[in-house]
Amino acid sequence: MDANQTLFSSVTLLHEVPSLGFEVYNVCVNHPMKIISDGIWTQHGSALPTQYSYTMLELQILIIFVVTQGFHFILNRLGVPFFVSQVMTGFLMGPSVPTGPLEKYKKMLFPFGSPDILSTLSSLGYSFYLFLNSVQMDLSLITKTGRKAWVIGLCCYGIPIVVGCGSMGLSNSTWKRILGEDISALPVVFISHSSCSFAVISWLLNDLGILNSELGRLALSAAFVNDVAGGLWAGIGAAYFGRQNMSMSIRIRNVTAFLAYAIFILLIGRPAMRWIVKRTPEGRSVNKGYIYAIIVVFLGLGYFAKFFGEPFLVGAVIFGLAVPEGPPLGSALVTQLELFSKWFLCSIFVTCVTMKVDLTKCNSLSFVIVISGVIIMVHLVRWLLCMGICRYCKIPFKDGFCLALILSCKGVVDICSYLLVYDAMVQKRTVVDVMIVSVLVLGTASRFGVKALYDPSRKYAGYQHRNIMSLKHSELRIVACIHKPWHSVHIKNVLEFCSPAPDNTLVAEILHLMELVGRSNPIFIAHKLQQSAASSSYNYSGELIVAFDLFERDYLGAVTANTYTAISPVMFMNEDVCNLALDKNAALIVLPFHVKWGGDGSVESEDSNIRALNSRILERAPCSVGILVNRGPSFNSRRIRAAMVFLGGPDDREALCLAKRFVKDVDNSLVVFRLLAHDKDTSNWDHMIDDEAMREISGVHVNLENVRYEEITIGDASQTTFLIKDIANKFDFIVVGRRYGIRSSQTYGLEHWTEYSELGVIGDLLASHDTDTTASVLVVQQQPSHEDHR
């Protein structure tokens, strides 16, 4: 080799192993090694970049990053997952894709010996990636996972292996005639494709936006069982079969040492981690010294694993399971290590390992077809098993097929596992090449298939009326969402606005929404029932529980308050809200507005995540929705002055029904302002329904002393604006309909100036910075129809 092709002073090929694709070289290294280049301005001509390891490392990282982002820029628009871009970069940089005249530059970019330095650095990032994935796994799922997930997870792992190995035993002569000596590769194919990675499945569900759906939760639990079972047997297999020519006593010693190693970490490490959590004051971050100690222990455990035939990564996985997921410790580790390890080093590692693949050497087409057929057979068995179990459990066919697709998904963890097997010289190159390609196919096909077939929002379609208008005299069920501590006071204002009484009962489902940090699986806790799909010992929503327990006691016999905590990614919180509303048959969801006002009327803060969440719920809610805008303090007296602005339409009629419940408390007062257009069409069907709703107000309720009804004819939108600003500061509470997309002469032109489209025109006027008011505003949208969900 010339000086441009190696980091070493000389390289001599000693021998090669064609069957495995390995070559053995004798290399000479200069001491001290050349690390940093002297630069292009050096006085002598020996400053070749390829002679300096650190200079080449920087250049390689830069090129890999640029090429990966280039692939992702194109493939992302086709819906192809990011790991495919990383693999394609590896193919392009490696021998799999011949580059013709550019081949010499590829050899200059990756001179002999330099990929080892890059792989060593990036493999450290991959070990941290696996560690963080284990940290985010809830080990208590082992005892809390339902029977369906256990059966699906274990059957999809064990039965394909039994079927595959059984077919080998029954037809051994046939397999030998087809594959020859390569028959030994089949068990690894059976085992590797029968398992699935929890991290990969979690990423897929998160990417598709179905992590919080019923199917997503079942898939995550089944993947957890499958991954734990597969990891346990892989660890035992590595200890037993790790090296050739080992005596039986050494094999048994290795297996015993592995099991003792795993049990020791979990029994000693878990209590130690809980001690750290107890030493951390609530609401405070974990001491940096503990974080550094955990990293040192993690690296040390990986080192000790080699003494009984296990790879370094085993320590990362097992020790990660010993760390309690979620705040404060798990979230602190994820926050501090995720960016550098997952998105930087691990991304480079995937490219590095796929550079070892050489698709040009897959010369035996029959061998490739046989291995591909075996892989297809394994997944067909898994699909039939999964769909059969789902059918038995009365899960719809389409959902069962989607679950089978999800559990067949492959990704980063699988690619790296296959290449590690190849590095250990226990698998033929061609087999590994076919398995790598199968990962690309399965990972992409699973994503496209599930995205096309599964729509979790279809169950929210409005086949059944779930709104206040349809309640008649039934109890009112409300799902009220809380993000911040100060939201609870204003939510209680809304509940008081409903005038709860023994003859006007109210059921309040209080949902505390928290962002998922430091764990993979979302959790949902029903505090009153002490039931949770997956809970932690960490104290969630303590003050909230006490506050609404006291509220229930204040309205004993009139109010039932149930408190829940949902911890999930911000993007998918709408699933928790809509699922709870659907499950509890709620008529109204109350959402806090994303803007917080100060005592002087100025804006203190805005939360774009809350606004985006509100918009998603408005689109897909299974019932009516109210957005609560708080511009003033909580009610300081039992007598509340309220107003209802009525322009017409289903949203306004829904808001009117809520206002009518309010006046059942004689201490409260209500004024209904009906704004009539000067050019109204009395023959319009919607207008006739509005008149009928108003007759009820002007006929029955107007006789009550606490209700006043006013009709005002509006000439143009400016009169509407003037009226709204005039009444804004005369009341404690104002109820309006959203009326999104409805055009009328009363508001014509104002829709072009709205700042908050989720509030509608009237709600936006009341929430405007130009409107002087301290009233709370509730903007109501009636339950979307079935057509709206399509």
PDB file of C-alpha atoms in Angstrom, residues 107-250:
ATOM      1  CA  LYS A 107      -9.470   4.791   0.011  1.00  0.00           C
ATOM      2  CA  MET A 108      -7.810   8.091   0.858  1.00  0.00           C
ATOM      3  CA  LEU A 109     -10.730   9.034   3.130  1.00  0.00           C
ATOM      4  CA  PHE A 110     -10.625   5.670   4.909  1.00  0.00           C
ATOM      5  CA  PRO A 111      -6.958   4.579   4.857  1.00  0.00           C
ATOM      6  CA  PHE A 112      -6.104   1.163   6.213  1.00  0.00           C
ATOM      7  CA  GLY A 113      -6.325   1.226  10.017  1.00  0.00           C
ATOM      8  CA  SER A 114      -8.430   4.400  10.353  1.00  0.00           C
ATOM      9  CA  PRO A 115     -11.864   2.674  10.451  1.00  0.00           C
ATOM     10  CA  ASP A 116     -10.737   0.879  13.621  1.00  0.00           C
ATOM     11  CA  ILE A 117     -10.254   4.210  15.390  1.00  0.00           C
ATOM     12  CA  LEU A 118     -13.630   5.492  14.168  1.00  0.00           C
ATOM     13  CA  SER A 119     -15.375   2.241  15.164  1.00  0.00           C
ATOM     14  CA  THR A 120     -13.794   2.261  18.633  1.00  0.00           C
ATOM     15  CA  LEU A 121     -14.990   5.790  19.309  1.00  0.00           C
ATOM     16  CA  SER A 122     -18.481   5.281  17.896  1.00  0.00           C
ATOM     17  CA  SER A 123     -18.926   1.880  19.594  1.00  0.00           C
ATOM     18  CA  LEU A 124     -18.610   3.671  22.920  1.00  0.00           C
ATOM     19  CA  GLY A 125     -21.536   5.824  21.801  1.00  0.00           C
ATOM     20  CA  TYR A 126     -23.501   2.698  20.862  1.00  0.00           C
ATOM     21  CA  SER A 127     -22.905   1.193  24.303  1.00  0.00           C
ATOM     22  CA  PHE A 128     -24.268   4.411  25.856  1.00  0.00           C
ATOM     23  CA  TYR A 129     -27.223   4.189  23.446  1.00  0.00           C
ATOM     24  CA  LEU A 130     -28.058   0.678  24.679  1.00  0.00           C
ATOM     25  CA  PHE A 131     -27.558   1.809  28.281  1.00  0.00           C
ATOM     26  CA  LEU A 132     -30.019   4.689  27.852  1.00  0.00           C
ATOM     27  CA  ASN A 133     -32.551   2.404  26.139  1.00  0.00           C
ATOM     28  CA  SER A 134     -32.378   0.070  29.144  1.00  0.00           C
ATOM     29  CA  VAL A 135     -32.721   3.036  31.512  1.00  0.00           C
ATOM     30  CA  GLN A 136     -35.959   4.005  29.753  1.00  0.00           C
ATOM     31  CA  MET A 137     -37.385   0.484  30.063  1.00  0.00           C
ATOM     32  CA  ASP A 138     -39.670  -0.082  33.044  1.00  0.00           C
ATOM     33  CA  LEU A 139     -38.494  -3.353  34.618  1.00  0.00           C
ATOM     34  CA  SER A 140     -41.740  -3.575  36.612  1.00  0.00           C
ATOM     35  CA  LEU A 141     -43.550  -4.281  33.320  1.00  0.00           C
ATOM     36  CA  ILE A 142     -42.532  -7.915  33.842  1.00  0.00           C
ATOM     37  CA  THR A 143     -45.113  -8.217  36.625  1.00  0.00           C
ATOM     38  CA  LYS A 144     -47.661  -5.734  35.227  1.00  0.00           C
ATOM     39  CA  THR A 145     -47.859  -6.842  31.610  1.00  0.00           C
ATOM     40  CA  GLY A 146     -51.157  -8.528  30.771  1.00  0.00           C
ATOM     41  CA  ARG A 147     -51.541 -12.115  29.649  1.00  0.00           C
ATOM     42  CA  LYS A 148     -52.081 -11.129  26.017  1.00  0.00           C
ATOM     43  CA  ALA A 149     -48.699  -9.408  25.821  1.00  0.00           C
ATOM     44  CA  TRP A 150     -46.964 -12.316  27.606  1.00  0.00           C
ATOM     45  CA  VAL A 151     -48.462 -14.915  25.250  1.00  0.00           C
ATOM     46  CA  ILE A 152     -47.783 -12.878  22.105  1.00  0.00           C
ATOM     47  CA  GLY A 153     -44.227 -11.964  23.149  1.00  0.00           C
ATOM     48  CA  LEU A 154     -43.161 -15.478  24.174  1.00  0.00           C
ATOM     49  CA  CYS A 155     -44.902 -17.321  21.338  1.00  0.00           C
ATOM     50  CA  CYS A 156     -43.512 -14.999  18.666  1.00  0.00           C
ATOM     51  CA  TYR A 157     -40.031 -15.644  20.046  1.00  0.00           C
ATOM     52  CA  GLY A 158     -40.046 -19.323  20.975  1.00  0.00           C
ATOM     53  CA  ILE A 159     -42.293 -21.055  18.438  1.00  0.00           C
ATOM     54  CA  PRO A 160     -40.521 -19.853  15.229  1.00  0.00           C
ATOM     55  CA  ILE A 161     -37.216 -21.077  16.696  1.00  0.00           C
ATOM     56  CA  VAL A 162     -38.766 -24.464  17.524  1.00  0.00           C
ATOM     57  CA  VAL A 163     -40.343 -24.705  14.045  1.00  0.00           C
ATOM     58  CA  GLY A 164     -37.092 -23.711  12.329  1.00  0.00           C
ATOM     59  CA  CYS A 165     -34.811 -25.990  14.332  1.00  0.00           C
ATOM     60  CA  GLY A 166     -37.383 -28.795  14.087  1.00  0.00           C
ATOM     61  CA  SER A 167     -37.419 -28.529  10.297  1.00  0.00           C
ATOM     62  CA  MET A 168     -33.603 -28.719  10.348  1.00  0.00           C
ATOM     63  CA  GLY A 169     -33.718 -31.878  12.440  1.00  0.00           C
ATOM     64  CA  LEU A 170     -36.403 -33.573  10.342  1.00  0.00           C
ATOM     65  CA  SER A 171     -34.930 -32.576   6.970  1.00  0.00           C
ATOM     66  CA  ASN A 172     -31.256 -32.366   7.816  1.00  0.00           C
ATOM     67  CA  SER A 173     -30.129 -34.174   4.663  1.00  0.00           C
ATOM     68  CA  THR A 174     -32.194 -31.851   2.454  1.00  0.00           C
ATOM     69  CA  TRP A 175     -30.792 -28.736   4.125  1.00  0.00           C
ATOM     70  CA  LYS A 176     -27.236 -30.099   3.792  1.00  0.00           C
ATOM     71  CA  ARG A 177     -27.767 -30.779   0.097  1.00  0.00           C
ATOM     72  CA  ILE A 178     -28.922 -27.172  -0.400  1.00  0.00           C
ATOM     73  CA  LEU A 179     -26.490 -25.335   1.876  1.00  0.00           C
ATOM     74  CA  GLY A 180     -23.644 -27.764   2.409  1.00  0.00           C
ATOM     75  CA  GLU A 181     -21.427 -26.803   5.345  1.00  0.00           C
ATOM     76  CA  ASP A 182     -23.250 -23.470   5.638  1.00  0.00           C
ATOM     77  CA  ILE A 183     -26.177 -25.213   7.348  1.00  0.00           C
ATOM     78  CA  SER A 184     -24.684 -24.067  10.665  1.00  0.00           C
ATOM     79  CA  ALA A 185     -25.804 -20.520   9.774  1.00  0.00           C
ATOM     80  CA  LEU A 186     -29.525 -21.366  10.018  1.00  0.00           C
ATOM     81  CA  PRO A 187     -29.975 -21.424  13.835  1.00  0.00           C
ATOM     82  CA  VAL A 188     -28.580 -17.887  14.080  1.00  0.00           C
ATOM     83  CA  VAL A 189     -31.059 -16.746  11.395  1.00  0.00           C
ATOM     84  CA  PHE A 190     -33.968 -18.397  13.224  1.00  0.00           C
ATOM     85  CA  ILE A 191     -33.054 -16.875  16.579  1.00  0.00           C
ATOM     86  CA  SER A 192     -32.189 -13.373  15.355  1.00  0.00           C
ATOM     87  CA  HIS A 193     -35.393 -12.962  13.309  1.00  0.00           C
ATOM     88  CA  SER A 194     -37.646 -14.413  16.013  1.00  0.00           C
ATOM     89  CA  SER A 195     -36.669 -11.663  18.442  1.00  0.00           C
ATOM     90  CA  CYS A 196     -37.462  -7.967  18.327  1.00  0.00           C
ATOM     91  CA  SER A 197     -35.844  -4.978  19.990  1.00  0.00           C
ATOM     92  CA  PHE A 198     -37.844  -2.957  22.505  1.00  0.00           C
ATOM     93  CA  ALA A 199     -35.911   0.180  21.502  1.00  0.00           C
ATOM     94  CA  VAL A 200     -36.731  -0.315  17.803  1.00  0.00           C
ATOM     95  CA  ILE A 201     -40.431  -0.958  18.452  1.00  0.00           C
ATOM     96  CA  SER A 202     -40.637   2.051  20.780  1.00  0.00           C
ATOM     97  CA  TRP A 203     -39.016   4.236  18.114  1.00  0.00           C
ATOM     98  CA  LEU A 204     -41.447   2.960  15.434  1.00  0.00           C
ATOM     99  CA  LEU A 205     -44.539   3.605  17.582  1.00  0.00           C
ATOM    100  CA  ASN A 206     -43.255   7.038  18.525  1.00  0.00           C
ATOM    101  CA  ASP A 207     -42.496   7.867  14.892  1.00  0.00           C
ATOM    102  CA  LEU A 208     -45.974   6.768  13.752  1.00  0.00           C
ATOM    103  CA  GLY A 209     -47.676   8.660  16.578  1.00  0.00           C
ATOM    104  CA  ILE A 210     -49.416   5.596  18.044  1.00  0.00           C
ATOM    105  CA  LEU A 211     -47.334   5.106  21.197  1.00  0.00           C
ATOM    106  CA  ASN A 212     -50.356   5.947  23.389  1.00  0.00           C
ATOM    107  CA  SER A 213     -52.918   4.006  21.393  1.00  0.00           C
ATOM    108  CA  GLU A 214     -54.321   0.668  22.559  1.00  0.00           C
ATOM    109  CA  LEU A 215     -52.394  -1.140  19.831  1.00  0.00           C
ATOM    110  CA  GLY A 216     -49.219   0.778  20.714  1.00  0.00           C
ATOM    111  CA  ARG A 217     -49.394  -0.147  24.385  1.00  0.00           C
ATOM    112  CA  LEU A 218     -49.991  -3.828  23.562  1.00  0.00           C
ATOM    113  CA  ALA A 219     -47.117  -3.842  21.042  1.00  0.00           C
ATOM    114  CA  LEU A 220     -44.767  -2.173  23.521  1.00  0.00           C
ATOM    115  CA  SER A 221     -45.578  -4.714  26.255  1.00  0.00           C
ATOM    116  CA  ALA A 222     -45.221  -7.680  23.880  1.00  0.00           C
ATOM    117  CA  ALA A 223     -41.912  -6.296  22.567  1.00  0.00           C
ATOM    118  CA  PHE A 224     -40.649  -5.905  26.130  1.00  0.00           C
ATOM    119  CA  VAL A 225     -41.398  -9.567  26.920  1.00  0.00           C
ATOM    120  CA  ASN A 226     -39.852 -10.698  23.618  1.00  0.00           C
ATOM    121  CA  ASP A 227     -36.735  -8.563  24.101  1.00  0.00           C
ATOM    122  CA  VAL A 228     -36.139  -9.699  27.688  1.00  0.00           C
ATOM    123  CA  ALA A 229     -36.578 -13.361  26.716  1.00  0.00           C
ATOM    124  CA  GLY A 230     -34.327 -12.960  23.680  1.00  0.00           C
ATOM    125  CA  GLY A 231     -31.685 -11.052  25.626  1.00  0.00           C
ATOM    126  CA  LEU A 232     -31.600 -13.668  28.387  1.00  0.00           C
ATOM    127  CA  TRP A 233     -31.141 -16.576  25.971  1.00  0.00           C
ATOM    128  CA  ALA A 234     -28.629 -14.613  23.880  1.00  0.00           C
ATOM    129  CA  GLY A 235     -26.566 -13.987  27.015  1.00  0.00           C
ATOM    130  CA  ILE A 236     -26.661 -17.643  28.005  1.00  0.00           C
ATOM    131  CA  GLY A 237     -25.823 -18.664  24.424  1.00  0.00           C
ATOM    132  CA  ALA A 238     -22.856 -16.286  24.242  1.00  0.00           C
ATOM    133  CA  ALA A 239     -21.505 -17.631  27.520  1.00  0.00           C
ATOM    134  CA  TYR A 240     -21.966 -21.268  26.448  1.00  0.00           C
ATOM    135  CA  PHE A 241     -21.016 -21.155  22.745  1.00  0.00           C
ATOM    136  CA  GLY A 242     -18.817 -18.042  22.836  1.00  0.00           C
ATOM    137  CA  ARG A 243     -15.519 -19.732  21.961  1.00  0.00           C
ATOM    138  CA  GLN A 244     -14.656 -22.972  20.279  1.00  0.00           C
ATOM    139  CA  ASN A 245     -12.694 -25.789  21.923  1.00  0.00           C
ATOM    140  CA  MET A 246     -13.987 -24.976  25.424  1.00  0.00           C
ATOM    141  CA  SER A 247     -14.471 -27.794  27.880  1.00  0.00           C
ATOM    142  CA  MET A 248     -17.910 -28.429  29.347  1.00  0.00           C
ATOM    143  CA  SER A 249     -16.763 -27.253  32.783  1.00  0.00           C
ATOM    144  CA  ILE A 250     -15.708 -23.874  31.343  1.00  0.00           C
TER     145      ILE A 250
END
